[in-house]
Short mmCIF file of C-alpha atoms in Angstrom, two decimals:
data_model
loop_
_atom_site.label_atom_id
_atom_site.label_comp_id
_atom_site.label_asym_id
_atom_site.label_seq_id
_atom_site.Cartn_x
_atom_site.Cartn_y
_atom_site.Cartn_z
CA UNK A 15 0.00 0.00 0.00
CA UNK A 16 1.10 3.36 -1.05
CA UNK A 17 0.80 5.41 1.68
CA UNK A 18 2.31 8.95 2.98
CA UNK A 19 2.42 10.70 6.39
CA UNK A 20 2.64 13.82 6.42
CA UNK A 21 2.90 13.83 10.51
CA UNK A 22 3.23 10.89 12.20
CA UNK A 23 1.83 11.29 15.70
CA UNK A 24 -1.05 13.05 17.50
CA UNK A 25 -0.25 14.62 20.84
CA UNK A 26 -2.53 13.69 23.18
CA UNK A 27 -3.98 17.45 23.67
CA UNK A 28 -5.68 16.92 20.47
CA UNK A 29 -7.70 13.43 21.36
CA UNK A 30 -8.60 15.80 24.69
CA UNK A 31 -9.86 18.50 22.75
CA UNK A 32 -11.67 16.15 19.85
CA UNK A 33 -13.49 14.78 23.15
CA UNK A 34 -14.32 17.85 24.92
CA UNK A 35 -14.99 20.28 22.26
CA UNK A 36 -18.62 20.35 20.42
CA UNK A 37 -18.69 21.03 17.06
CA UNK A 38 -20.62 24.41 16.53
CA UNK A 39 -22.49 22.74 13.24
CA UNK A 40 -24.18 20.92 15.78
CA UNK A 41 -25.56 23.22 18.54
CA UNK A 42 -29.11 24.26 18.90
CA UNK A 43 -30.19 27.49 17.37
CA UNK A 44 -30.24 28.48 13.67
CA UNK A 45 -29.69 25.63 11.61
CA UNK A 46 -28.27 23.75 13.99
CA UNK A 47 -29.55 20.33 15.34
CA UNK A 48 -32.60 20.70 13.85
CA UNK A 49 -31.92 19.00 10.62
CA UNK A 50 -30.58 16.01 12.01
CA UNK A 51 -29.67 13.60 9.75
CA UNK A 52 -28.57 9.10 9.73
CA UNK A 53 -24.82 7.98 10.15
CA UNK A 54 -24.41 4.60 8.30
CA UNK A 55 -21.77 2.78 10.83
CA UNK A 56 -20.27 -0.63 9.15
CA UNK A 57 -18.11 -2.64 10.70
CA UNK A 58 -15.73 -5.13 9.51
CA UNK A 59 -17.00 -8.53 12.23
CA UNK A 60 -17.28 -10.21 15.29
CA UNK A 61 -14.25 -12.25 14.81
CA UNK A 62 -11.94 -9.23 16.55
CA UNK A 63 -14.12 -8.19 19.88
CA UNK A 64 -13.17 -4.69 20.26
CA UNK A 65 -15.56 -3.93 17.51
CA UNK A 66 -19.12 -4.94 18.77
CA UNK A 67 -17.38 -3.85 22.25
CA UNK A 68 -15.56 -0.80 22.20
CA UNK A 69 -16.04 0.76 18.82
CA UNK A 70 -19.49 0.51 18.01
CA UNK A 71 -20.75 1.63 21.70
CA UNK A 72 -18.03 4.68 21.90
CA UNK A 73 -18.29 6.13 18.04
CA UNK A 74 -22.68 5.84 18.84
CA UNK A 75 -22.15 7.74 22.12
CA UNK A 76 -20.21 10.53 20.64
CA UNK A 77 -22.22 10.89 17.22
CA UNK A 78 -24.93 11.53 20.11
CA UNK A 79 -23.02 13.70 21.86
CA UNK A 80 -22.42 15.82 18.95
CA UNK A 81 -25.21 15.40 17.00
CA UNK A 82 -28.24 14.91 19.81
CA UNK A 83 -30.82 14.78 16.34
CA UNK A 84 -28.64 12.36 14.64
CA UNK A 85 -29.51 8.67 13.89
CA UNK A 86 -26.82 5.78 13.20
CA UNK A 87 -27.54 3.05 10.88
CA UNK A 88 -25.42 0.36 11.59
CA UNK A 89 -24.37 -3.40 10.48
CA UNK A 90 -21.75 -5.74 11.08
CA UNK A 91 -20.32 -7.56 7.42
CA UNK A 92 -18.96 -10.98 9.24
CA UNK A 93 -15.84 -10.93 7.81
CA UNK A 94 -17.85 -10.68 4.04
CA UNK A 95 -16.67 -8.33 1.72
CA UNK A 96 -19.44 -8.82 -0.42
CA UNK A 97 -22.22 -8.69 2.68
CA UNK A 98 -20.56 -5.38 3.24
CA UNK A 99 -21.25 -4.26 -0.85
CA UNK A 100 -24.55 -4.71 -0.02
CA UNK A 101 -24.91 -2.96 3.25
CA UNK A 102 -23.26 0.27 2.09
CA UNK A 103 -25.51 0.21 -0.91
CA UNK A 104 -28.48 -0.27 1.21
CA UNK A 105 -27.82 2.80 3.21
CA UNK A 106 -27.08 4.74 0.37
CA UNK A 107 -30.10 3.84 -0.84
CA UNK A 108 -31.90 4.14 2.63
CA UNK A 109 -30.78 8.09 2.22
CA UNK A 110 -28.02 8.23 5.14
CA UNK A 111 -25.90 11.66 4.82
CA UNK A 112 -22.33 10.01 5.66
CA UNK A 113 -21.01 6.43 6.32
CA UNK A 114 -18.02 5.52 8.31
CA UNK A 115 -16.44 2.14 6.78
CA UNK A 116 -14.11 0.28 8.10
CA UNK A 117 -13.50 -2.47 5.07
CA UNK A 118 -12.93 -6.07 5.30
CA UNK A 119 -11.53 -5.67 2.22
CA UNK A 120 -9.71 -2.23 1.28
CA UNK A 121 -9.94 -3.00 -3.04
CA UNK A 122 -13.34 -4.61 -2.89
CA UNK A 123 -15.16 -1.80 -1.67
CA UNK A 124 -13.86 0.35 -4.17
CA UNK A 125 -16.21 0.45 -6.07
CA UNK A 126 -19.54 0.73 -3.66
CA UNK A 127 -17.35 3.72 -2.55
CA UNK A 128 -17.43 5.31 -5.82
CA UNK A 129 -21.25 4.82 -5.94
CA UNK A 130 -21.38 6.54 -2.63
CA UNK A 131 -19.48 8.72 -3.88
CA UNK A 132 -21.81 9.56 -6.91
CA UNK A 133 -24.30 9.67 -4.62
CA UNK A 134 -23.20 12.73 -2.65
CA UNK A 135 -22.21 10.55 0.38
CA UNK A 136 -19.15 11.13 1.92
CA UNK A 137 -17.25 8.36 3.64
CA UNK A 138 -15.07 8.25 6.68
CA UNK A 139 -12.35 5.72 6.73
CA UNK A 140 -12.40 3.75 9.95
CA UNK A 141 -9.29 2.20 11.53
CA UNK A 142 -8.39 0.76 7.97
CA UNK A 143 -7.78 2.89 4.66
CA UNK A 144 -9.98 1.41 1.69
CA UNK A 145 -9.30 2.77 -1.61
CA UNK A 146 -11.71 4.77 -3.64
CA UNK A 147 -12.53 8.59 -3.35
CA UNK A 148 -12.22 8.38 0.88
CA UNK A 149 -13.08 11.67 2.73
CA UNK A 150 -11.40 11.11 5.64
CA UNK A 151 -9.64 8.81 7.63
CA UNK A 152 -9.29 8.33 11.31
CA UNK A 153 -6.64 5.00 13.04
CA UNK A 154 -3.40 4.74 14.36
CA UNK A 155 0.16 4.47 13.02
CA UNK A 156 0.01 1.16 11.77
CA UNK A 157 4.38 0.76 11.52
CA UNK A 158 4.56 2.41 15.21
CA UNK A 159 1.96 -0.78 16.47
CA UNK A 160 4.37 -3.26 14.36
CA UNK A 161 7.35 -1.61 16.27
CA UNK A 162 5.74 -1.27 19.56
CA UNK A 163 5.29 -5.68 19.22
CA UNK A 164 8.25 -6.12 17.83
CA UNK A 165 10.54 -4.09 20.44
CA UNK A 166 8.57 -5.97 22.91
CA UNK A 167 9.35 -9.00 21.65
CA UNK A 168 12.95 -9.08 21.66
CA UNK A 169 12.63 -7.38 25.22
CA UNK A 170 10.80 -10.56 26.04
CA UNK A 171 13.35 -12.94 24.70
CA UNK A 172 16.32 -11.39 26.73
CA UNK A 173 14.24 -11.00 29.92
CA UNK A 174 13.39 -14.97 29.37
CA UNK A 175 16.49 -15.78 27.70
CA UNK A 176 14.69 -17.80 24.87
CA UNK A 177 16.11 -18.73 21.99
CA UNK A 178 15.61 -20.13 18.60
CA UNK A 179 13.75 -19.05 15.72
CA UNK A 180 10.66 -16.26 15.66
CA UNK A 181 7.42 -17.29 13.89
CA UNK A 182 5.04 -14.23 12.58
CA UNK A 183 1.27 -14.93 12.53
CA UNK A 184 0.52 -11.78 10.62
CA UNK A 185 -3.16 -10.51 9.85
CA UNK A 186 -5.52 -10.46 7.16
CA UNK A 187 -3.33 -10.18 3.46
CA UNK A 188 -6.68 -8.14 1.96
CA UNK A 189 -6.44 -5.51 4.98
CA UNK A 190 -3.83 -2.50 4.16
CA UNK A 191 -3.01 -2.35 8.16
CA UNK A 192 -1.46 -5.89 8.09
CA UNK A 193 1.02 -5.46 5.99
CA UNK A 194 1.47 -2.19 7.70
CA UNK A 195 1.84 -3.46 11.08
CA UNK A 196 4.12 -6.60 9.28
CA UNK A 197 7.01 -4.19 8.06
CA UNK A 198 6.76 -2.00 11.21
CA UNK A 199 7.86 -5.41 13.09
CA UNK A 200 10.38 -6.32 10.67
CA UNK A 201 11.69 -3.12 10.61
CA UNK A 202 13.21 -4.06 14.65
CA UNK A 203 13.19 -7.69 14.07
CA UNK A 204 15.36 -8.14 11.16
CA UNK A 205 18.81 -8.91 11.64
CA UNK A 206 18.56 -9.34 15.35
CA UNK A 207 16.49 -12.61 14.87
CA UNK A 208 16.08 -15.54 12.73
CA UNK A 209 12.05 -15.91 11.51
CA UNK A 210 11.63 -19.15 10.91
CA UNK A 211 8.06 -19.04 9.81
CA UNK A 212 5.62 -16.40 8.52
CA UNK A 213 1.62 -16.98 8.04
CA UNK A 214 -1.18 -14.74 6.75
CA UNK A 215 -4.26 -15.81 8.48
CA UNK A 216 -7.55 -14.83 6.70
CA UNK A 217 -9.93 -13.36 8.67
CA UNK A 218 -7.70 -12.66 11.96
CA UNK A 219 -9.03 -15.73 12.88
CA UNK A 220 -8.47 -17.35 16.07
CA UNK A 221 -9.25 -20.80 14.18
CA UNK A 222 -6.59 -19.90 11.33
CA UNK A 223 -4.27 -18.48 13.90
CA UNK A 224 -4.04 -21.78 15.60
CA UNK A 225 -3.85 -23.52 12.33
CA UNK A 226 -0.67 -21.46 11.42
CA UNK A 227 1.29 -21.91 14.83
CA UNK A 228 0.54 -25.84 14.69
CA UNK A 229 1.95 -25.56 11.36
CA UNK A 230 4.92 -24.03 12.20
CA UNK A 231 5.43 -26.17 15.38
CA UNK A 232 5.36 -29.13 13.20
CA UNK A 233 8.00 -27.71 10.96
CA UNK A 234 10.03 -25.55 13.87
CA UNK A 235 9.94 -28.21 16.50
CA UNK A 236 7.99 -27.23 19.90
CA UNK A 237 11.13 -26.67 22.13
CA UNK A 238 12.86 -24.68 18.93
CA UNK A 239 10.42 -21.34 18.84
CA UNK A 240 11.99 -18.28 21.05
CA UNK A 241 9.11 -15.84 20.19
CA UNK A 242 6.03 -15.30 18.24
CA UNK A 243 5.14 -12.15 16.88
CA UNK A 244 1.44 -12.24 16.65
CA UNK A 245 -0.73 -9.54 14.86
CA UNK A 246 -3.89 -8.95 17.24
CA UNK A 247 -5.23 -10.72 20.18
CA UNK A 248 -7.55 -12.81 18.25
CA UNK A 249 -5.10 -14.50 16.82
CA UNK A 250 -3.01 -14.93 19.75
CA UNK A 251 -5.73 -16.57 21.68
CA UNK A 252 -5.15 -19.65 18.42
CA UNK A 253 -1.75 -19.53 18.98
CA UNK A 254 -1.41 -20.12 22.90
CA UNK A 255 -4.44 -22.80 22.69
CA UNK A 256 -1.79 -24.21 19.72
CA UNK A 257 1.14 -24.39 21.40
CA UNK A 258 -0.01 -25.89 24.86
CA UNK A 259 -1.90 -28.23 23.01
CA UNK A 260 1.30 -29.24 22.14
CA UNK A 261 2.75 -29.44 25.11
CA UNK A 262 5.02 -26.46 25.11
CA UNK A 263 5.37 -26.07 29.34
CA UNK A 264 7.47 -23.01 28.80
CA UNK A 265 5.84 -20.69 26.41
CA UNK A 266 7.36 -18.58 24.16
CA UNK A 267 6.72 -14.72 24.22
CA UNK A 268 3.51 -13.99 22.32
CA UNK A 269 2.73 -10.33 21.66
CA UNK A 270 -1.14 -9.41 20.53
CA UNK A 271 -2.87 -5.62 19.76
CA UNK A 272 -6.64 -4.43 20.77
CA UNK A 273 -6.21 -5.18 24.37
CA UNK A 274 -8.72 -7.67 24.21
CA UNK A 275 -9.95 -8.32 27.87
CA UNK A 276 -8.96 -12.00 27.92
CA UNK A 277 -5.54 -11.31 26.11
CA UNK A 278 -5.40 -9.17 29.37
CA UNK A 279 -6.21 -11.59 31.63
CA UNK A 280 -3.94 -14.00 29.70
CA UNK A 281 -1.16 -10.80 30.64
CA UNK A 282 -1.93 -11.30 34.21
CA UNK A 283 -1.51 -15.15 34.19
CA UNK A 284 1.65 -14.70 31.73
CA UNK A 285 0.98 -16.34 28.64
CA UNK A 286 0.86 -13.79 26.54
CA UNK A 287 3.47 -11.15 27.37
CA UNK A 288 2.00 -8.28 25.86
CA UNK A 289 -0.90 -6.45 23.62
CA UNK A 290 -0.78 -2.87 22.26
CA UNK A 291 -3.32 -0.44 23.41
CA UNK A 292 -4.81 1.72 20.56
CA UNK A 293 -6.74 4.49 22.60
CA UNK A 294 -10.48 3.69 21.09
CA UNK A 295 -11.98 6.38 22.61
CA UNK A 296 -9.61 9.26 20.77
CA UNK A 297 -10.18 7.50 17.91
CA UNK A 298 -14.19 6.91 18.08
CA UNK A 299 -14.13 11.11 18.97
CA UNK A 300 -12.04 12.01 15.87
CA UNK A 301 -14.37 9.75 13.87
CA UNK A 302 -17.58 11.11 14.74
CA UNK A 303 -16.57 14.29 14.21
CA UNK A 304 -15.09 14.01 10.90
CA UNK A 305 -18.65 12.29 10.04
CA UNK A 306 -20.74 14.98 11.77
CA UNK A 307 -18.66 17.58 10.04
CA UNK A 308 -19.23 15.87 6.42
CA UNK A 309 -22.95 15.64 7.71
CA UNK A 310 -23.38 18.93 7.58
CA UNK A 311 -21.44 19.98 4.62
CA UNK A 312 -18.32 21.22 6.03
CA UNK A 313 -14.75 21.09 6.01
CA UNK A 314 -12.89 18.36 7.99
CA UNK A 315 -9.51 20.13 7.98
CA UNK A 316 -10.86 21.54 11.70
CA UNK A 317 -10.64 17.79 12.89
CA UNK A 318 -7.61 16.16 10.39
CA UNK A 319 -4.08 16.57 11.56
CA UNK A 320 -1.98 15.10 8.85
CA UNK A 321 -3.10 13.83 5.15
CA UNK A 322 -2.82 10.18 3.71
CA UNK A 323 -2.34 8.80 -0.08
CA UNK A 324 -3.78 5.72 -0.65
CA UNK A 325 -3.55 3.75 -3.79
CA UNK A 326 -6.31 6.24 -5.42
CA UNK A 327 -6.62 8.80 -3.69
CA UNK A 328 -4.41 11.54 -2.73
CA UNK A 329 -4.43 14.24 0.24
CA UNK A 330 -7.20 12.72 2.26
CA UNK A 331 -7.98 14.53 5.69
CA UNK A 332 -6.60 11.98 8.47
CA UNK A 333 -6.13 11.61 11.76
CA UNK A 334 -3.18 9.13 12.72
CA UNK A 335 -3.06 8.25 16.53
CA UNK A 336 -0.50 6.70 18.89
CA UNK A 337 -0.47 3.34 20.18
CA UNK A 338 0.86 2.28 23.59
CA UNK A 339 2.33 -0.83 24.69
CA UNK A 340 0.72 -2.79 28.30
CA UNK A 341 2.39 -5.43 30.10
CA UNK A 342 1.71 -6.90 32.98
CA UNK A 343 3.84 -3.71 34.54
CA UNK A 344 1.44 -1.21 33.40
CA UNK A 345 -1.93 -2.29 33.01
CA UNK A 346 -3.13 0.05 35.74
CA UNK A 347 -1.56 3.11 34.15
CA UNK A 348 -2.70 2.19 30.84
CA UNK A 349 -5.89 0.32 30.43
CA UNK A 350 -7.30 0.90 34.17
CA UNK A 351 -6.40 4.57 34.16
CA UNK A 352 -8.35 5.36 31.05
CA UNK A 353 -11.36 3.52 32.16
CA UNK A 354 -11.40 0.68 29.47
CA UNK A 355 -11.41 -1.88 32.19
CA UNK A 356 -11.83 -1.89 36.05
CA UNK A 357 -9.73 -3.93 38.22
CA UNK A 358 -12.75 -6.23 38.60
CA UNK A 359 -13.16 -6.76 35.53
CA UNK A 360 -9.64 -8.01 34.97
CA UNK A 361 -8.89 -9.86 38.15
CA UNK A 362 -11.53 -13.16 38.08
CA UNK A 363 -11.77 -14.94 41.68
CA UNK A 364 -8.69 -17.48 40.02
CA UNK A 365 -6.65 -14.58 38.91
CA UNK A 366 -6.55 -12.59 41.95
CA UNK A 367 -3.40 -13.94 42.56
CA UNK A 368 -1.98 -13.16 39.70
CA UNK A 369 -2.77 -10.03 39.86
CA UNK A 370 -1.53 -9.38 43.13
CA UNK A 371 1.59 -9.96 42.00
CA UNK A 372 1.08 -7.80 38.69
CA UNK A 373 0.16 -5.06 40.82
CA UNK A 374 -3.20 -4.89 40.60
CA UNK A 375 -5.22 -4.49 43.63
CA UNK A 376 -8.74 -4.36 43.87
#
């Protein structure tokens, strides 16, 4: 994927103010809320929980917030590219005034973006950058999450003093941000370790996931894997369930992104040493007010920081967020501090002391 930054990172000021900050084209008075208008919301599946969990609940709350007159139409594709055809169509036809996408597949909805497009409906880019005429786009930096596993990784190793080769169970090959976050992890990991086996697993399944690592373990040898470097916490959930059913005692460093609450808990009990933490909040604010902006017919240069190429389209208004790393070190600072989880929620009855030991205190 062709793609340029022209900055990088987003200071946290700016996710405070896209928060706190009403847009005016949405206050009461004089064409204001009056003409409220539907916000088509599509998202990618179920397979990856932080959709149906985080994303959907957050971007609805703050299109409300901003918007009190505004309706969301949403739907969830499965994991089906064509499903998803279909569902933007269906709102376009259904007369919604902006959609925010985020594509299973970034080159099949091309062209049911140009029809929105034709249509006079603008579309928001979600997490992942589809091609076709885009109006804005709102994630994180997909080579700083890559990075931010693979730094941890080899952190891991030395801490554990593991050796032998790393495997990569890398995401989805139709989605734009896993080959983003694969080069962003081969960018540390290259030269420093030996990858002895690299999968694309369709869907970020869990099922494919664990598929891959038995493959690997078959060709590797159990006892001869010193890391994995795993895409998401989907997947990493496959890949643990893989390798004990194998009868690895001693696991390997795993790494993960969404933090997922039970690749959290699996944190806490230490068989998965890390996840990345992309602030959904920030980016569910930025979103809904690049949509509500677009809603109303305005400019979204207010809300973009930086602007993105993709394969077609060039200059589009974007917001790029920063990703964090958690460990078992920092899951109160991170994760607890914001308010994604409570303490509670983490530490089950059996995990209590685990997390005593992590820290975490109820």
């Amino acid at each position: 994927m062709k793609t340029r930054f022209r900055v990088r990172h987003v200071v946290a000021a700016l996710a405070a103010g896209l928060m706190a900050v009403p847009l005016t084209a949405c206050s009461d008075g004089d064409g204001g809320d009056a003409d409220g208008f539907a916000v088509g919301l599509l998202l990618p599946s179920r397979a990856v929980p932080r959709w149906e969990h985080s994303d959907k609940p957050l971007i609805e709350q703050r299109l409300k917030e901003l918007c009190p007159r505004c309706t969301v139409q949403y739907a969830n594709a499965e994991n089906d590219a064509s499903r998803q055809r279909e569902q933007l169509t269906s709102m376009i036809t259904k007369g919604v005034k902006v959609v925010i996408l985020d594509a299973v597949d970034n080159k099949a909805l091309r062209s049911s973006i140009q029809e929105a497009r034709r249509a006079g409906v603008p579309v928001v880019a979600y997490d992942r950058l589809a091609q076709g005429p885009i109006s804005g786009y709102v994630s994180f930096d997909g080579g700083q999450v890559g990075r931010l596993q693979g730094e941890a990784l080899l952190r891991a190793m030395r801490e554990k003093a593991t050796t032998g080769s790393v495997v990569m169970v890398n995401g989805d090959p139709s989605s734009p941000n896993a080959a983003w976050y694969r080069r962003g992890a081969l960018s540390v990991l290259q030269g420093k370790v030996k990858i002895g086996r690299s999968y694309d697993t369709r869907g970020w399944s869990t099922d494919n996931a664990h598929a891959n690592m038995s493959a690997a373990i078959a060709a590797l040898g159990p006892d001869r894997i010193g890391g994995v470097l795993v895409a998401n916490d989907a997947m990493a959930a496959g890949v643990i369930a893989a390798l004990k059913n194998a009868g690895v005692r001693r696991l390997p460093p795993v790494t993960g992104q969404d933090a997922d609450l039970e690749a959290v808990r699996r944190i806490v009990k230490g068989e998965q040493y890390m996840t990345v933490y992309k602030p959904f909040k920030a980016q569910a604010a930025a979103t809904a007010a690049m949509a509500v902006a677009l809603g109303r017919g305005e400019d979204v240069q207010d809300v973009a920081t930086t602007t993105v190429d993709s394969p077609t389209t060039e200059d589009i208004p974007s917001v790029l967020l920063t990703p964090r790393t958690v460990t078992a070190g920092n899951i109160e600072q991170t994760l607890v501090k914001d308010g994604v989880y409570t303490v509670g929620q983490i530490c089950t009855p059996k995990l209590r002391p685990a997390c005593a030991r992590a820290g975490l205190a109820p």
